[in-house]
Coordinates of C-alpha atoms and ligand atoms in Angstrom, one line a residue:
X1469 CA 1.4 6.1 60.6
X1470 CA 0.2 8.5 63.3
X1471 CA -2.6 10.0 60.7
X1472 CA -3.3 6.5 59.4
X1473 CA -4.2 5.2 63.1
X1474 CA -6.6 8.3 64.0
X1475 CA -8.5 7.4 60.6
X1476 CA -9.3 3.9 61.9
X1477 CA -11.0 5.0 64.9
X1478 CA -12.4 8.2 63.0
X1479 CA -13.7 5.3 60.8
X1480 CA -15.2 3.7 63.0
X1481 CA -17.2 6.5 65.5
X1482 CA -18.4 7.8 61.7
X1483 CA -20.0 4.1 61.2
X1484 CA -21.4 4.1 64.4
X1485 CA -22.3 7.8 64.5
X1486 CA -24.4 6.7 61.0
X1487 CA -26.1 3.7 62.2
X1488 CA -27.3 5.4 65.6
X1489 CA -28.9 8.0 63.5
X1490 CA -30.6 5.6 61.0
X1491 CA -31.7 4.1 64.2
X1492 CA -33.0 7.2 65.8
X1493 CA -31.0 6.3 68.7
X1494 CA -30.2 8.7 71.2
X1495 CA -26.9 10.8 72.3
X1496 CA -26.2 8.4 75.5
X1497 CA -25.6 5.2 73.5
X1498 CA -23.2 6.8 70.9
X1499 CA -21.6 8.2 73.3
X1500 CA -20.9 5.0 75.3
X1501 CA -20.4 3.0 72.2
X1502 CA -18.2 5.9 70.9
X1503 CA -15.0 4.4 72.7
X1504 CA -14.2 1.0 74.5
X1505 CA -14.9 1.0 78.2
X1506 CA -11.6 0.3 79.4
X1507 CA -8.1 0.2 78.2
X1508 CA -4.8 -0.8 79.2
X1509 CA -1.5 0.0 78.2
X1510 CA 1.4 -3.1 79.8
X1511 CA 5.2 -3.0 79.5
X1512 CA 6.2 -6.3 78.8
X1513 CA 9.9 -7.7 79.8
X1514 CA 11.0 -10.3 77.7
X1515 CA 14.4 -12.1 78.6
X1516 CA 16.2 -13.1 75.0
X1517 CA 17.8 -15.5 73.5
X1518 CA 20.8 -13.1 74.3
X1519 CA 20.8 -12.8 77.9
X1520 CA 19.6 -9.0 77.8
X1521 CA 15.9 -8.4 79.0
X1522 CA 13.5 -6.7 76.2
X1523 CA 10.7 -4.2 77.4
X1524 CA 7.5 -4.4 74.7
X1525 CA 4.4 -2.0 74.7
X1526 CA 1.3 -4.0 74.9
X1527 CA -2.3 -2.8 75.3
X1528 CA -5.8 -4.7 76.0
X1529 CA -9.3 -2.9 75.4
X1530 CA -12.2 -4.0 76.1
X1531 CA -14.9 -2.7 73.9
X1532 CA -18.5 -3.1 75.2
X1533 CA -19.6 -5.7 78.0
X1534 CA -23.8 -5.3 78.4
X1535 CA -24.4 -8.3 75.7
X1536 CA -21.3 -10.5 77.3
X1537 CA -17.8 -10.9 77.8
X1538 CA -15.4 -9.0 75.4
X1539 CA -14.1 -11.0 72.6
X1540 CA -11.2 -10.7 70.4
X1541 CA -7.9 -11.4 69.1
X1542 CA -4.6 -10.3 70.3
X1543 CA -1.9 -9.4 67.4
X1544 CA 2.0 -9.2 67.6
X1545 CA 2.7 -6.4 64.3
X1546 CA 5.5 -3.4 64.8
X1547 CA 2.4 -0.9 64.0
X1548 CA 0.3 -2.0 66.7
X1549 CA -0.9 1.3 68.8
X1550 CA -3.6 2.1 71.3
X1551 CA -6.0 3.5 68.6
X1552 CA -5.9 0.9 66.3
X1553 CA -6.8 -1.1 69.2
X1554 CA -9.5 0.4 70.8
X1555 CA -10.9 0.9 66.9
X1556 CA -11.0 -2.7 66.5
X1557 CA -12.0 -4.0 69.5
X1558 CA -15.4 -1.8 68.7
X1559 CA -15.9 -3.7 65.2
X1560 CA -15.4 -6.7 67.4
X1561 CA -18.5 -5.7 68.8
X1562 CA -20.2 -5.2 66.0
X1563 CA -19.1 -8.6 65.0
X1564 CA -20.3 -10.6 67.7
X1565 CA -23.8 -8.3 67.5
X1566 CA -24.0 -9.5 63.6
X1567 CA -23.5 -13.2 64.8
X1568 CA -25.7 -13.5 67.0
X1569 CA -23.2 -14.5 70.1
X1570 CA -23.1 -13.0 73.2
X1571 CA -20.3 -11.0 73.7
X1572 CA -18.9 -7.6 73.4
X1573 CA -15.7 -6.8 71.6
X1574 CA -12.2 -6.7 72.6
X1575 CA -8.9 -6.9 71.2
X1576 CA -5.0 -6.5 72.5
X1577 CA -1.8 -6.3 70.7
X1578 CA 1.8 -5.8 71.4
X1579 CA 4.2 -3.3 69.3
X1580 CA 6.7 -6.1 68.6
X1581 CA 8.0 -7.6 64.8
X1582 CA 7.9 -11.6 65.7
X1583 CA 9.2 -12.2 62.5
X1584 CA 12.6 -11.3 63.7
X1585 CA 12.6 -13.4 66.7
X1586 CA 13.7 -17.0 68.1
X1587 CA 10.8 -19.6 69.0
X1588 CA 11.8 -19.4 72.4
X1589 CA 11.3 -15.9 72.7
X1590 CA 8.2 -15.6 71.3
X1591 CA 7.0 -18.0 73.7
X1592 CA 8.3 -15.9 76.8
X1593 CA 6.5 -12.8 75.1
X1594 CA 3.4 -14.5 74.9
X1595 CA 3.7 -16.2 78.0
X1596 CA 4.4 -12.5 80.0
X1597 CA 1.7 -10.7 78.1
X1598 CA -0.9 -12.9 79.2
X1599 CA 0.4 -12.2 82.6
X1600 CA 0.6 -8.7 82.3
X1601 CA -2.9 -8.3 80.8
X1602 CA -4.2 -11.3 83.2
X1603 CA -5.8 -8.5 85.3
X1604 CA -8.4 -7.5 82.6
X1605 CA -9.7 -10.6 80.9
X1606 CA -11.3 -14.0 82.1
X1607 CA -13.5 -16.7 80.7
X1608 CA -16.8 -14.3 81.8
X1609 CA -14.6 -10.6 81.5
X1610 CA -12.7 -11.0 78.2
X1611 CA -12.0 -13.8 75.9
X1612 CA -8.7 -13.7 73.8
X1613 CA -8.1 -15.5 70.5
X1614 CA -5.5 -15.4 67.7
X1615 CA -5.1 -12.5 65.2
X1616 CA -2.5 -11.4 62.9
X1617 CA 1.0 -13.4 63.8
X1618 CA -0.6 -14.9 66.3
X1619 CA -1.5 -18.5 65.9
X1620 CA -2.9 -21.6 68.1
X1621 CA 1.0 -22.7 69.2
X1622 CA 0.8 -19.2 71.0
X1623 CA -2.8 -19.8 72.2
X1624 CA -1.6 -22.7 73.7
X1625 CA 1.5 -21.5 75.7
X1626 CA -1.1 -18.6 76.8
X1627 CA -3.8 -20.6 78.2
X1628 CA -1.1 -22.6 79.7
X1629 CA 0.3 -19.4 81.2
X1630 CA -3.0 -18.4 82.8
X1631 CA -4.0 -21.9 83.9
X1632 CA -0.5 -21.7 86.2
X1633 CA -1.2 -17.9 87.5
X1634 CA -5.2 -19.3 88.3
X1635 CA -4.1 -22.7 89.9
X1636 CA -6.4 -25.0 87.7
X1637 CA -6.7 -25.7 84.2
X1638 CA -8.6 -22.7 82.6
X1639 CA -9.3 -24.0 78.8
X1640 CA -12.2 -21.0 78.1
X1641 CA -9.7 -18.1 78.8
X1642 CA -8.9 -18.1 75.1
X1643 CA -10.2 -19.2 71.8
X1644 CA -8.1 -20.2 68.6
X1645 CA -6.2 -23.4 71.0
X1646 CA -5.2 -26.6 69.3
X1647 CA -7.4 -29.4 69.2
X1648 CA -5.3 -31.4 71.7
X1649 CA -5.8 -28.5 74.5
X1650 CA -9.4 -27.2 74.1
X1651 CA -9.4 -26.6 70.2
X1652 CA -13.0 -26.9 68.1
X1653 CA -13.4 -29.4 65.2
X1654 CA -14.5 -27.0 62.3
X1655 CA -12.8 -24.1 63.7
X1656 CA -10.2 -23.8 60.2
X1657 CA -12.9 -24.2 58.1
X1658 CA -15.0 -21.9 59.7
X1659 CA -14.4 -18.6 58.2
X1660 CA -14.4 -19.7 54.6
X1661 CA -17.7 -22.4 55.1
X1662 CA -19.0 -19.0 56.4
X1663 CA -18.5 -17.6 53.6
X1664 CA -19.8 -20.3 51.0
X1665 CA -23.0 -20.3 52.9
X1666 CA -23.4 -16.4 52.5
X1667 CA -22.9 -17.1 49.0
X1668 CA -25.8 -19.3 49.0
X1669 CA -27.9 -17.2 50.8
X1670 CA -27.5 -14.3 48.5
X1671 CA -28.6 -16.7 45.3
X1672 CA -31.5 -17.3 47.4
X1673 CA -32.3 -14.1 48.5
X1674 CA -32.1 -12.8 45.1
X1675 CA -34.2 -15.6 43.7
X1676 CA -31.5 -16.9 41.8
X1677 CA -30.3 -21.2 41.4
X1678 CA -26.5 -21.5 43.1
X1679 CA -26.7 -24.4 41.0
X1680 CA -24.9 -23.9 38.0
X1681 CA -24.0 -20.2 38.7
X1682 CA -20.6 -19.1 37.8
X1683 CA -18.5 -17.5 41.1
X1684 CA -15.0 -16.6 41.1
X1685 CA -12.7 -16.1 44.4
X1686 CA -10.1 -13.6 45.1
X1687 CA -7.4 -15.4 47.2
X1688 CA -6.7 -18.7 47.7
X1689 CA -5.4 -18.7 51.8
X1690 CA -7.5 -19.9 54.4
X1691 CA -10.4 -18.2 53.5
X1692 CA -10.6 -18.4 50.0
X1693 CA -9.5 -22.0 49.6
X1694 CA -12.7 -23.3 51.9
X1695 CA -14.7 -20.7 50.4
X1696 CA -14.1 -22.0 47.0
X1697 CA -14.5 -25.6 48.2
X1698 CA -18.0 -25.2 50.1
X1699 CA -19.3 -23.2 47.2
X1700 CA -18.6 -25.9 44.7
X1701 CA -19.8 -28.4 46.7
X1702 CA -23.0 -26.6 46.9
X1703 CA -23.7 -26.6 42.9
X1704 CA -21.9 -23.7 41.7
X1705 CA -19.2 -23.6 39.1
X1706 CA -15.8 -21.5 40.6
X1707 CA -14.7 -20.3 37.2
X1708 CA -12.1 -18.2 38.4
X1709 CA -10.0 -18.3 41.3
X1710 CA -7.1 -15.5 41.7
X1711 CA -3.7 -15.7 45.0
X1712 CA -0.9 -13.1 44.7
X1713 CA 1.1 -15.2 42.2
X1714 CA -2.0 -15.4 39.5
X1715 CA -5.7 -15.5 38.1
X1716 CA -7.2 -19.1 37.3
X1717 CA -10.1 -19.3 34.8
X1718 CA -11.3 -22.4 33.7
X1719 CA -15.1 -21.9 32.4
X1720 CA -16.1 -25.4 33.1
X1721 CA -15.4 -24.8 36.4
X1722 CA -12.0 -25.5 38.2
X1723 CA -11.4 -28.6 40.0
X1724 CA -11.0 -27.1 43.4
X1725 CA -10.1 -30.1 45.4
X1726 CA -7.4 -30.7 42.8
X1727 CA -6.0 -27.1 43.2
X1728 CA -6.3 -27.7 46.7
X1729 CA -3.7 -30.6 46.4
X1730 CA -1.6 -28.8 44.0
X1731 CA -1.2 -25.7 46.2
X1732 CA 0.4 -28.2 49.2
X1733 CA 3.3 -29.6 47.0
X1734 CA 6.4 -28.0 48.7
X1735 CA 7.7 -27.1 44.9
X1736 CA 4.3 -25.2 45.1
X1737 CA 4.6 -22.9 47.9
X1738 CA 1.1 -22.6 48.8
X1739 CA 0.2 -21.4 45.5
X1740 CA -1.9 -21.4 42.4
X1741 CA 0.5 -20.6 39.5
X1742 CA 1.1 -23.3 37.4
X1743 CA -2.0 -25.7 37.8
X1744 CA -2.4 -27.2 34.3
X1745 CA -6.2 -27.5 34.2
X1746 CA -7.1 -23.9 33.4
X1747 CA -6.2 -20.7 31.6
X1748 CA -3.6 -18.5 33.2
X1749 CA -3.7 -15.1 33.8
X1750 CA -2.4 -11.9 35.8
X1751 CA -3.5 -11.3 39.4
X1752 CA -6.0 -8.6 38.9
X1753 CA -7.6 -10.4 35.8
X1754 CA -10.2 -11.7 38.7
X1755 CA -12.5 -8.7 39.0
X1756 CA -13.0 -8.6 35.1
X1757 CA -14.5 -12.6 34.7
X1758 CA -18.1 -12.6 33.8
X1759 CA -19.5 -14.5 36.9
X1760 CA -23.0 -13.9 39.4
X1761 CA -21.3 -14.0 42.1
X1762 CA -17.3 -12.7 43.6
X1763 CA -15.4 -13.1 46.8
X1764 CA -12.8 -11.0 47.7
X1765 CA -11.1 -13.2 50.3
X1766 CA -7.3 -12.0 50.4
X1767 CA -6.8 -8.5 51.8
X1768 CA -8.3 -4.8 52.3
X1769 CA -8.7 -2.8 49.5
X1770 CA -8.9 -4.6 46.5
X1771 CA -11.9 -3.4 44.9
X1772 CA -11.7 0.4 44.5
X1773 CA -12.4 3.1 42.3
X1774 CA -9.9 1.7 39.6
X1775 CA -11.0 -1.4 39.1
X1776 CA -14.8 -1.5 40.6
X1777 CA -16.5 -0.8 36.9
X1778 CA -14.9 -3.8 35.8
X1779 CA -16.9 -6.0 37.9
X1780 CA -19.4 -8.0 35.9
X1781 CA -21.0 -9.6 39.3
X1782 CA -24.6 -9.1 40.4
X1783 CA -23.1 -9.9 43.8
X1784 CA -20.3 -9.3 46.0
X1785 CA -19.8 -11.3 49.4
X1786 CA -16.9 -9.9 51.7
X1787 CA -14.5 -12.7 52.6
X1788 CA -11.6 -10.4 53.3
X1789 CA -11.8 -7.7 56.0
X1790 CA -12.5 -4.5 54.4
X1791 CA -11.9 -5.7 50.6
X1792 CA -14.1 -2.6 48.9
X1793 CA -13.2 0.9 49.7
X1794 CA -15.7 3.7 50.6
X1795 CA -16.0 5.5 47.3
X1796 CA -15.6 1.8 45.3
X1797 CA -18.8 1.0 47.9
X1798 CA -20.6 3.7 46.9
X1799 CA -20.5 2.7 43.0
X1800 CA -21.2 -1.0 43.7
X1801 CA -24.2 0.3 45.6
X1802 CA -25.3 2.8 43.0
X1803 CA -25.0 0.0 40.4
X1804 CA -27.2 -2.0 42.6
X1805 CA -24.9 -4.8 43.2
X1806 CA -25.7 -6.7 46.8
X1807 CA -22.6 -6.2 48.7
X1808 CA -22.8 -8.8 51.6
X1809 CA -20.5 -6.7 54.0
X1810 CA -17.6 -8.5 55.4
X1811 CA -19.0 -8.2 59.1
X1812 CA -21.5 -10.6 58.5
X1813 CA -19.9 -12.9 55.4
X1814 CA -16.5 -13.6 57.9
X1815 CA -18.4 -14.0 61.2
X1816 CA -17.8 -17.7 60.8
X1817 CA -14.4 -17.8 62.2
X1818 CA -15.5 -15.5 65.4
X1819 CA -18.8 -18.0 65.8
X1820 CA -16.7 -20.6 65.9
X1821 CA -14.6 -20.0 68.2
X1822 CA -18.0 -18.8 70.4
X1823 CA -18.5 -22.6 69.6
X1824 CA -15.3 -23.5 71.3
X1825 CA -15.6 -21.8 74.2
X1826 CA -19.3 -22.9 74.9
X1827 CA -17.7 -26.6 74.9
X1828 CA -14.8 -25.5 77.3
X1829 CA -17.5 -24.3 79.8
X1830 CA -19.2 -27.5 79.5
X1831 CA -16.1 -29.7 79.0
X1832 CA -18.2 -31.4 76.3
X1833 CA -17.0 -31.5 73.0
X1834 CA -19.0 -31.9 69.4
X1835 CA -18.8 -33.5 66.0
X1836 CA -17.4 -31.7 63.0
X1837 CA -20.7 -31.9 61.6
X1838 CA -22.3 -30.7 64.9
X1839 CA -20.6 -27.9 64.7
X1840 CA -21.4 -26.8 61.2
X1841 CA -25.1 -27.7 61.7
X1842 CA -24.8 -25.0 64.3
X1843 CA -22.7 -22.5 62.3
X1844 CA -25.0 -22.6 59.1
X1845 CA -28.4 -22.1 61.3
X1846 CA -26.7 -19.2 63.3
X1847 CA -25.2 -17.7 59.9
X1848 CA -28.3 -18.3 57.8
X1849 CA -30.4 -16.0 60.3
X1850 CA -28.2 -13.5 60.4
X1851 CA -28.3 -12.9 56.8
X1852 CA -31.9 -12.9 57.0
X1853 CA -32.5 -10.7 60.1
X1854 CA -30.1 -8.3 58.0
X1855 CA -31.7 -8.6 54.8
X1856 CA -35.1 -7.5 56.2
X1857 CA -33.7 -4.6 57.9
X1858 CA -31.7 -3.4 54.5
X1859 CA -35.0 -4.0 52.8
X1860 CA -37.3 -2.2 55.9
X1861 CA -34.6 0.8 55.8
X1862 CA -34.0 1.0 52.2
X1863 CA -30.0 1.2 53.2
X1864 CA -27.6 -0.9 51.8
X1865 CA -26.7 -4.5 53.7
X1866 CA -23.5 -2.8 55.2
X1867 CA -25.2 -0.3 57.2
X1868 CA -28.6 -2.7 57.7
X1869 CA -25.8 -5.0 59.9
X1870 CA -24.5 -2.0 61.8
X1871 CA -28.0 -1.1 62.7
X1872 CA -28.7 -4.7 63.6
X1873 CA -26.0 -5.3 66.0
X1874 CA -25.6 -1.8 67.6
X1875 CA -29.6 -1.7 68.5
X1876 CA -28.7 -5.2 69.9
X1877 CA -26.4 -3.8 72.1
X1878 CA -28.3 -0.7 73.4
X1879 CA -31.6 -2.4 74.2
X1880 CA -29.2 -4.7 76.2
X1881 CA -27.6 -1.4 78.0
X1882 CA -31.4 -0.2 78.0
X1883 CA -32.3 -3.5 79.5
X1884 CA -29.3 -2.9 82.2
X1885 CA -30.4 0.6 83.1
X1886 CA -27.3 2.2 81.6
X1887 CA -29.1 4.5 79.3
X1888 CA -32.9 5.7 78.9
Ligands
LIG1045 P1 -4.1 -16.1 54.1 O1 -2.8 -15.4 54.4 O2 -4.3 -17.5 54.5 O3 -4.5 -16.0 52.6 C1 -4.5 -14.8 51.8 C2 -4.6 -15.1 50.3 O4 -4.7 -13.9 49.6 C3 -3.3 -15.8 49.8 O5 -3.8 -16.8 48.9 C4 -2.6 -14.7 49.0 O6 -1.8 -15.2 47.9 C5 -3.8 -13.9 48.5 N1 -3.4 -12.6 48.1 C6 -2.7 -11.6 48.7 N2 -2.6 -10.5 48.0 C7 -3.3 -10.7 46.9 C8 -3.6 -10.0 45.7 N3 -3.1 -8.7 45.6 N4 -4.4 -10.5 44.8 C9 -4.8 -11.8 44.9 N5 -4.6 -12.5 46.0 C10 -3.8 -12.0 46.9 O7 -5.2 -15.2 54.8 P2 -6.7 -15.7 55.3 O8 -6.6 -16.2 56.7 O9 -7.3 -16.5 54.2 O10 -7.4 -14.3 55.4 C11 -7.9 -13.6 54.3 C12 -8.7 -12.4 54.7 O11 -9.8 -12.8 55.5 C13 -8.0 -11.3 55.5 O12 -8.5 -10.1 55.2 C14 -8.3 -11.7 57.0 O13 -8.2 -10.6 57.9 C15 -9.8 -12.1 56.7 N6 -10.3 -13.0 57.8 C16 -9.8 -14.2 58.0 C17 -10.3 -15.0 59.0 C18 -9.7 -16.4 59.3 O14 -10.4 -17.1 60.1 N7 -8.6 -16.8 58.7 C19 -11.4 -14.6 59.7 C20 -12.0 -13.4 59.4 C21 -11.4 -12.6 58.4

């Protein structure tokens, strides 16, 4: 575990290394944006369900602060460590650069397996680490949200937490709430919208119709059900769609608000296997369809060195966090296949929840559609601030979104006086 952790943040001051010297950018800002600004480490007491008191490991880092606040989730997972989260709360940077919002990146986590554990006390964990982290963040220091086991019922109980300990309700403190206490309409669909539209954008980039096209979707969750939905709704056919359980191909195009039904029958459970209007396959059957366009939106790692050359796509947008591998990258690239890098093609959810907090501040609160109007411009100039670096710098769209976001944050330190 120890050697997988150091390779995260290796991984990441090697991506940021790269893009500084594509940028010609000078020693000072790499070696400010090389690690997060501040980190804490918090013991946590947790009284359980059993009368004995539980001490948990928690840490918060804050990233980068001269574009904004930090923002970023917080995650409950046994593996959580200080590297893994001072390594993402620099993407989170990088993340919020790509999108166009002004903040820097943070992120938190606590070494803890909630799986294993009673409502109650999961609710007195996350009520004590928001108080033991309550020193670091704020609504204008650093901005909490959901991440992996996290959800908005803990959101909730944490903003209600904070609101106590300030004396006055607090709503921006944290992003990912439910609607009834703060929560953005659009905010579920966000990611996967998100990534329909950066579908879209690649057709259009490429001077090629959506209309018509044939896509297919790897992973049906969250992501990939709204991804699927948006896309189709936009004129494409989604010939194949793949979860863990199966690969769906239907060459007519599948009926994704009917598998969207299907999936939510309890006898179901959530998944795809068994839907009568299409052909049937194994999982991995997904990468080999002959489609224009494929969206990895289940986990890391699915396209690699194995499987890449069976890609027929002229197009690959990231759905997933780091779906491709480095050397399966590499051959997608040499093949000339436009890789929309999952920095930019799953900023949705982050900008969304930038949405929700602008409307805490101003205790206003918009339309669905208001907020997906806002989304789509915000996305759709991303992809083409992005494209016209890649095709300025002649590097691939994955490094042209580095370069954007980190020179967005060191003319902003530049701007502060904190470098030359
Ligand atoms: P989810 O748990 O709702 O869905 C994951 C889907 O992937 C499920 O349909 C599952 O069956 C499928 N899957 C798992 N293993 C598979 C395999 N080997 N082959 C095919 N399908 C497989 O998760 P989600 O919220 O949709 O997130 C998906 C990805 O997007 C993750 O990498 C996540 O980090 C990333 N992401 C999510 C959000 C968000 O707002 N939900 C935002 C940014 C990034």
């Amino acid at each position: 575990m120890a050697e997988k952790t150091l390779n995260v943040y290796k991984i990441v001051q090697q991506q940021i290394k790269e893009a500084c010297d594509a940028l010609g950018e000078t020693q000072e800002v790499y070696d400010i944006l090389k690690q997060p600004k501040s980190c804490i480490e918090v013991a946590v007491p947790v009284k359980m369900d059993n009368g004995e008191t539980k001490v948990f490991q928690g840490y918060r880092a804050l990233h980068n602060d001269a574009v904004g606040p930090g923002k970023g989730g917080l995650r409950f997972h046994q593996n959580v460590n200080m590297d893994e989260v001072k390594a993402l709360s620099a993407w989170m940077t990088f993340k919020c650069g790509v999108a166009g919002i002004p903040y820097g990146g943070g992120k938190g986590g606590i070494i803890v397996d909630p799986t294993n554990m009673s409502k109650g006390e999961v609710e007195r964990l996350s009520r004590n680490f928001i108080k033991a982290i309550s020193p670091v963040i704020g609504d204008n220091i650093d901005i909490p949200a959901p991440d992996v086991n996290t959800n908005p019922q803990i959101m909730a109980w944490m903003v209600d937490e904070y609101s106590k300990l300030q004396g006055k309700n607090t709503p921006a403190i944290i992003t990912g709430k439910p609607l009834e206490c703060g929560g953005s309409l659009a905010r579920f669909e966000a990611t996967g919208f998100g990534v329909a539209l950066m579908i879209r954008e690649a057709f259009k980039a490429t001077n090629q119709e959506i209309k018509g096209s044939r896509v297919s979707i790897q992973g049906f969750g969250n992501v990939g059900r709204f991804a699927a939905l948006y896309t189709q709704q936009m004129g494409a056919k989604i010939v194949a769609v793949s979860d863990v359980s199966c690969t769906l191909v239907n060459e007519k195009g599948l009926d994704i608000s009917a598998l969207f039904e299907y999936v939510k029958e309890p006898e179901n459970k959530n998944m795809i296997k068994g839907f009568s209007d299409a052909e049937e396959f194994d999982r991995d059957k997904i990468f080999e369809v002959e489609v224009d366009a494929l969206a990895p939106c289940a986990l890391e790692n699915a396209i690699t060195s194995e499987n890449v050359n069976d890609i027929k796509a002229s197009m690959v947008i990231e759905g997933a966090n780091g779906p491709t591998t480095p050397e399966a990258d590499k051959v997608l690239n040499e093949k000339e296949i436009l890789v929309v890098p999952d920095i930019l093609a799953n900023g949705g959810g982050v900008m969304v929840s930038y949405f929700e907090w602008v409307q805490n501040l101003q205790n206003y609160y918009w339309t669905f559609d208001e907020v997906q109007e806002k989304q789509e411009i915000k996305m759709v100039k991303a992809f083409n601030d992005i494209f016209v670096i890649m095709e300025k710098y002649d590097v691939s769209m994955r490094v042209a979104a580095f370069m954007m976001s980190i020179k967005r944050v060191a003319d902003a330190m530049r701007a502060r006086g904190w470098v030359k």
